[in-house]
mmCIF file of C-alpha atoms in Angstrom:
data_model
loop_
_atom_site.group_PDB
_atom_site.id
_atom_site.type_symbol
_atom_site.label_atom_id
_atom_site.label_comp_id
_atom_site.label_asym_id
_atom_site.label_seq_id
_atom_site.Cartn_x
_atom_site.Cartn_y
_atom_site.Cartn_z
ATOM 1 C CA UNK A 1 17.315 36.472 37.202
ATOM 2 C CA UNK A 2 19.263 35.708 34.040
ATOM 3 C CA UNK A 3 19.616 32.035 34.946
ATOM 4 C CA UNK A 4 15.804 31.751 35.377
ATOM 5 C CA UNK A 5 15.289 33.090 31.838
ATOM 6 C CA UNK A 6 17.881 30.734 30.405
ATOM 7 C CA UNK A 7 16.398 27.716 32.213
ATOM 8 C CA UNK A 8 12.880 28.764 31.216
ATOM 9 C CA UNK A 9 13.863 29.097 27.558
ATOM 10 C CA UNK A 10 15.703 25.781 27.647
ATOM 11 C CA UNK A 11 12.776 23.986 29.269
ATOM 12 C CA UNK A 12 10.417 25.471 26.659
ATOM 13 C CA UNK A 13 12.642 24.277 23.822
ATOM 14 C CA UNK A 14 12.815 20.771 25.300
ATOM 15 C CA UNK A 15 9.008 20.664 25.633
ATOM 16 C CA UNK A 16 8.605 21.646 21.969
ATOM 17 C CA UNK A 17 11.076 18.968 20.865
ATOM 18 C CA UNK A 18 9.343 16.294 22.942
ATOM 19 C CA UNK A 19 5.917 17.294 21.582
ATOM 20 C CA UNK A 20 7.234 17.204 17.993
ATOM 21 C CA UNK A 21 8.739 13.761 18.579
ATOM 22 C CA UNK A 22 5.500 12.406 20.011
ATOM 23 C CA UNK A 23 3.537 13.817 17.042
ATOM 24 C CA UNK A 24 5.942 12.360 14.482
ATOM 25 C CA UNK A 25 6.007 8.943 16.151
ATOM 26 C CA UNK A 26 2.250 8.823 16.660
ATOM 27 C CA UNK A 27 1.462 9.749 13.061
ATOM 28 C CA UNK A 28 3.471 6.831 11.688
ATOM 29 C CA UNK A 29 2.121 4.139 13.996
ATOM 30 C CA UNK A 30 0.333 1.304 12.203
ATOM 31 C CA UNK A 31 -1.041 -1.519 14.343
ATOM 32 C CA UNK A 32 0.832 -4.527 12.917
ATOM 33 C CA UNK A 33 -1.681 -7.004 14.361
ATOM 34 C CA UNK A 34 -4.647 -5.230 12.781
ATOM 35 C CA UNK A 35 -2.772 -4.873 9.481
ATOM 36 C CA UNK A 36 -2.089 -8.642 9.487
ATOM 37 C CA UNK A 37 -5.847 -9.220 9.841
ATOM 38 C CA UNK A 38 -7.035 -6.861 7.070
ATOM 39 C CA UNK A 39 -4.192 -7.234 4.562
ATOM 40 C CA UNK A 40 -5.309 -10.604 3.085
ATOM 41 C CA UNK A 41 -8.765 -9.205 2.234
ATOM 42 C CA UNK A 42 -7.250 -6.082 0.673
ATOM 43 C CA UNK A 43 -4.680 -7.928 -1.440
ATOM 44 C CA UNK A 44 -7.180 -10.576 -2.581
ATOM 45 C CA UNK A 45 -9.499 -7.801 -3.752
ATOM 46 C CA UNK A 46 -6.654 -6.112 -5.641
ATOM 47 C CA UNK A 47 -5.864 -9.318 -7.558
ATOM 48 C CA UNK A 48 -9.556 -9.928 -8.334
ATOM 49 C CA UNK A 49 -10.035 -6.376 -9.615
ATOM 50 C CA UNK A 50 -6.924 -6.526 -11.800
ATOM 51 C CA UNK A 51 -7.895 -9.763 -13.565
ATOM 52 C CA UNK A 52 -8.986 -9.201 -17.141
ATOM 53 C CA UNK A 53 -7.255 -5.830 -17.512
ATOM 54 C CA UNK A 54 -3.722 -6.852 -18.498
ATOM 55 C CA UNK A 55 -1.918 -6.778 -21.810
ATOM 56 C CA UNK A 56 -0.557 -10.295 -21.279
ATOM 57 C CA UNK A 57 -4.001 -11.806 -20.809
ATOM 58 C CA UNK A 58 -4.743 -11.227 -24.490
ATOM 59 C CA UNK A 59 -1.655 -13.144 -25.643
ATOM 60 C CA UNK A 60 -2.536 -16.855 -25.978
ATOM 61 C CA UNK A 61 1.117 -17.963 -25.970
ATOM 62 C CA UNK A 62 1.764 -16.233 -22.635
ATOM 63 C CA UNK A 63 0.583 -17.633 -19.323
ATOM 64 C CA UNK A 64 0.062 -14.534 -17.206
ATOM 65 C CA UNK A 65 -1.193 -13.684 -13.751
ATOM 66 C CA UNK A 66 -1.571 -10.601 -11.553
ATOM 67 C CA UNK A 67 0.467 -10.172 -8.373
ATOM 68 C CA UNK A 68 -0.460 -7.422 -5.905
ATOM 69 C CA UNK A 69 0.658 -6.093 -2.563
ATOM 70 C CA UNK A 70 -0.392 -3.282 -0.287
ATOM 71 C CA UNK A 71 1.403 -1.188 2.316
ATOM 72 C CA UNK A 72 -0.479 0.350 5.229
ATOM 73 C CA UNK A 73 0.093 4.061 5.678
ATOM 74 C CA UNK A 74 -2.862 5.024 7.898
ATOM 75 C CA UNK A 75 -4.900 2.465 9.830
ATOM 76 C CA UNK A 76 -7.823 3.208 12.144
ATOM 77 C CA UNK A 77 -10.273 0.822 13.804
ATOM 78 C CA UNK A 78 -13.604 1.779 15.335
ATOM 79 C CA UNK A 79 -16.476 -0.506 16.254
ATOM 80 C CA UNK A 80 -15.457 -3.455 14.078
ATOM 81 C CA UNK A 81 -14.839 -1.208 11.066
ATOM 82 C CA UNK A 82 -11.420 -0.325 9.713
ATOM 83 C CA UNK A 83 -10.274 2.589 7.566
ATOM 84 C CA UNK A 84 -7.019 1.774 5.805
ATOM 85 C CA UNK A 85 -5.029 4.372 3.892
ATOM 86 C CA UNK A 86 -2.811 2.222 1.693
ATOM 87 C CA UNK A 87 -0.440 2.297 -1.219
ATOM 88 C CA UNK A 88 -0.927 -0.556 -3.680
ATOM 89 C CA UNK A 89 1.227 -2.109 -6.353
ATOM 90 C CA UNK A 90 -0.146 -4.601 -8.873
ATOM 91 C CA UNK A 91 1.893 -6.062 -11.727
ATOM 92 C CA UNK A 92 0.996 -8.603 -14.369
ATOM 93 C CA UNK A 93 3.702 -11.192 -14.975
ATOM 94 C CA UNK A 94 3.844 -14.047 -17.406
ATOM 95 C CA UNK A 95 6.214 -16.795 -18.436
ATOM 96 C CA UNK A 96 7.511 -17.331 -21.958
ATOM 97 C CA UNK A 97 10.212 -19.877 -22.824
ATOM 98 C CA UNK A 98 11.698 -19.869 -19.312
ATOM 99 C CA UNK A 99 11.744 -16.085 -19.024
ATOM 100 C CA UNK A 100 9.706 -13.931 -16.663
ATOM 101 C CA UNK A 101 7.727 -11.329 -18.597
ATOM 102 C CA UNK A 102 6.387 -8.091 -17.070
ATOM 103 C CA UNK A 103 3.340 -6.979 -19.019
ATOM 104 C CA UNK A 104 1.793 -4.094 -17.120
ATOM 105 C CA UNK A 105 1.325 -2.667 -13.661
ATOM 106 C CA UNK A 106 0.338 0.303 -11.551
ATOM 107 C CA UNK A 107 0.994 1.828 -8.146
ATOM 108 C CA UNK A 108 -2.125 3.468 -6.730
ATOM 109 C CA UNK A 109 -2.864 5.005 -3.320
ATOM 110 C CA UNK A 110 -6.303 4.111 -1.961
ATOM 111 C CA UNK A 111 -8.518 4.443 1.065
ATOM 112 C CA UNK A 112 -10.223 1.136 1.829
ATOM 113 C CA UNK A 113 -12.942 0.544 4.381
ATOM 114 C CA UNK A 114 -13.439 -2.915 5.842
ATOM 115 C CA UNK A 115 -15.767 -4.560 8.314
ATOM 116 C CA UNK A 116 -15.849 -7.881 10.107
ATOM 117 C CA UNK A 117 -17.276 -10.726 8.038
ATOM 118 C CA UNK A 118 -19.790 -12.520 10.285
ATOM 119 C CA UNK A 119 -19.350 -15.811 8.397
ATOM 120 C CA UNK A 120 -15.678 -16.309 9.246
ATOM 121 C CA UNK A 121 -14.735 -13.502 11.663
ATOM 122 C CA UNK A 122 -12.193 -12.061 9.226
ATOM 123 C CA UNK A 123 -12.535 -8.782 7.370
ATOM 124 C CA UNK A 124 -14.092 -7.931 4.032
ATOM 125 C CA UNK A 125 -13.702 -4.805 1.924
ATOM 126 C CA UNK A 126 -16.906 -2.760 1.802
ATOM 127 C CA UNK A 127 -15.647 0.302 -0.082
ATOM 128 C CA UNK A 128 -12.590 1.801 -1.649
ATOM 129 C CA UNK A 129 -11.633 5.174 -2.974
ATOM 130 C CA UNK A 130 -8.874 6.219 -5.373
ATOM 131 C CA UNK A 131 -7.635 9.616 -6.414
ATOM 132 C CA UNK A 132 -9.087 11.137 -9.563
ATOM 133 C CA UNK A 133 -6.486 11.227 -12.332
ATOM 134 C CA UNK A 134 -6.677 14.999 -12.767
ATOM 135 C CA UNK A 135 -5.913 16.051 -9.173
ATOM 136 C CA UNK A 136 -4.331 13.198 -7.246
ATOM 137 C CA UNK A 137 -2.000 15.355 -5.110
ATOM 138 C CA UNK A 138 -4.867 17.343 -3.588
ATOM 139 C CA UNK A 139 -6.896 14.163 -3.032
ATOM 140 C CA UNK A 140 -3.931 12.536 -1.249
ATOM 141 C CA UNK A 141 -3.517 15.568 1.039
ATOM 142 C CA UNK A 142 -7.186 15.346 2.062
ATOM 143 C CA UNK A 143 -7.274 11.554 2.542
ATOM 144 C CA UNK A 144 -3.903 10.756 4.140
ATOM 145 C CA UNK A 145 -1.847 12.023 7.063
ATOM 146 C CA UNK A 146 1.255 14.114 6.439
ATOM 147 C CA UNK A 147 3.355 11.047 7.287
ATOM 148 C CA UNK A 148 1.470 8.914 4.746
ATOM 149 C CA UNK A 149 1.742 11.417 1.894
ATOM 150 C CA UNK A 150 5.495 11.666 2.455
ATOM 151 C CA UNK A 151 5.743 7.874 2.053
ATOM 152 C CA UNK A 152 3.662 7.902 -1.136
ATOM 153 C CA UNK A 153 6.455 9.917 -2.762
ATOM 154 C CA UNK A 154 8.961 7.117 -2.071
ATOM 155 C CA UNK A 155 7.129 4.547 -4.205
ATOM 156 C CA UNK A 156 6.965 0.797 -3.732
ATOM 157 C CA UNK A 157 9.419 -1.872 -4.760
ATOM 158 C CA UNK A 158 8.331 -4.825 -6.883
ATOM 159 C CA UNK A 159 10.981 -7.254 -5.591
ATOM 160 C CA UNK A 160 8.433 -9.310 -3.599
ATOM 161 C CA UNK A 161 6.098 -9.478 -6.597
ATOM 162 C CA UNK A 162 8.917 -10.643 -8.871
ATOM 163 C CA UNK A 163 9.881 -13.346 -6.365
ATOM 164 C CA UNK A 164 6.253 -14.522 -6.093
ATOM 165 C CA UNK A 165 5.923 -14.568 -9.893
ATOM 166 C CA UNK A 166 9.113 -16.598 -10.348
ATOM 167 C CA UNK A 167 7.895 -19.078 -7.733
ATOM 168 C CA UNK A 168 4.420 -19.288 -9.307
ATOM 169 C CA UNK A 169 5.832 -20.027 -12.759
ATOM 170 C CA UNK A 170 8.492 -22.415 -11.425
ATOM 171 C CA UNK A 171 11.392 -20.201 -12.501
ATOM 172 C CA UNK A 172 14.672 -20.067 -10.584
ATOM 173 C CA UNK A 173 15.640 -16.976 -8.559
ATOM 174 C CA UNK A 174 17.378 -14.383 -10.703
ATOM 175 C CA UNK A 175 15.559 -15.358 -13.890
ATOM 176 C CA UNK A 176 15.772 -12.274 -16.125
ATOM 177 C CA UNK A 177 12.692 -10.117 -16.633
ATOM 178 C CA UNK A 178 11.627 -8.996 -20.088
ATOM 179 C CA UNK A 179 8.803 -6.665 -21.103
ATOM 180 C CA UNK A 180 5.635 -7.997 -22.708
#
């Protein structure tokens, strides 16, 4: 009788571990193919929205431009519509006397909704939502999965944006970065 209880307890523990593993894996799954389709529309919109808001744009001696990227945290598709929970990073870089200049930037979590664009078959952004400044933590909890909110805490790296900015301005890799 004792061995039945031990085996029963062991089997129950294994079932709980398997269920927890399936939940954790499933909550972090982002369809890479779908993300590749919607990402260009999201990042293009980020750059367009940022234009005209940077400190470097008001300096005539500084050629500046916005560089943005997004990371998918939650991605759901239903009937040609996509809901994307994303983290975004946009930074304004410029070039002055052979030096890369970082003027301003922000990392912002968003929920973006997209739909198929009938003209080209790609996707277009139809709405977006950002956290209010006064209570962003509560907003994030209500708009993202547990997995996604844990990744928001890690932040995003700007290495890719710096590389793109150096390339855009014709600067060699490793060019130092100064503040605006």
